[in-house]
């Protein structure tokens, strides 16, 4: 299979995708329900909500941060009652981090707000563009998780 940058039109598509994803992401970040949380804190909460309880070390690995950074993030989230620590069922030396109901409600409100905003943008697309976006959505999701 050819590399995505072998042909000029592919290189241009990659560049256009990068710019579009960055700009959309930047605009969505400003829609946060709770603007006092950092991106790292929101990301950690989202990972806990999506993946369930895990140790601080597992969460640090999933978030691609060093354990001391995750310790600081979790301390801030715990102070705001957005995460709780529970005993590990198999290793008494470990703790599991879980998102609280308050965090789940905040994340749900944030998702609803961002989805509504994005749907409003999609309303500006014609049917052919909207069909292409629907077809591309699973591919973009896959790229985000590779």
Coordinates of C-alpha atoms in Angstrom, one line a residue, residues 11-59:
X11 CA 0.0 15.2 1.1
X12 CA -2.4 18.1 0.5
X13 CA -5.3 16.0 1.9
X14 CA -3.3 15.2 5.0
X15 CA -2.5 18.9 5.5
X16 CA -6.1 19.9 5.0
X17 CA -7.3 17.2 7.4
X18 CA -4.7 18.3 10.0
X19 CA -5.7 22.0 9.8
X20 CA -9.5 21.2 9.8
X21 CA -9.2 18.9 12.8
X22 CA -7.1 21.4 14.8
X23 CA -9.4 24.3 14.1
X24 CA -12.5 22.3 14.9
X25 CA -10.9 21.0 18.1
X26 CA -9.8 24.5 19.1
X27 CA -13.3 25.9 18.6
X28 CA -14.9 23.0 20.5
X29 CA -12.6 23.5 23.5
X30 CA -14.1 27.0 24.0
X31 CA -17.6 25.3 24.4
X32 CA -16.7 23.7 27.7
X33 CA -19.4 23.5 30.3
X34 CA -16.8 24.0 33.0
X35 CA -14.1 26.4 31.9
X36 CA -12.1 26.0 35.1
X37 CA -10.9 22.5 34.1
X38 CA -7.8 22.1 32.1
X39 CA -7.7 20.0 28.9
X40 CA -5.7 17.4 30.8
X41 CA -8.3 17.2 33.5
X42 CA -11.1 17.0 31.0
X43 CA -9.3 14.3 29.1
X44 CA -8.6 12.2 32.2
X45 CA -12.3 12.5 33.2
X46 CA -13.4 11.5 29.7
X47 CA -11.1 8.5 29.7
X48 CA -12.5 7.4 33.1
X49 CA -16.0 7.8 31.9
X50 CA -15.4 5.9 28.7
X51 CA -13.1 3.1 30.1
X52 CA -14.2 2.7 33.7
X53 CA -12.3 2.5 36.9
X54 CA -8.5 2.1 36.6
X55 CA -5.4 2.7 38.7
X56 CA -3.7 6.1 38.5
X57 CA -0.8 4.4 36.6
X58 CA -3.1 2.9 34.0
X59 CA -4.8 6.3 33.5

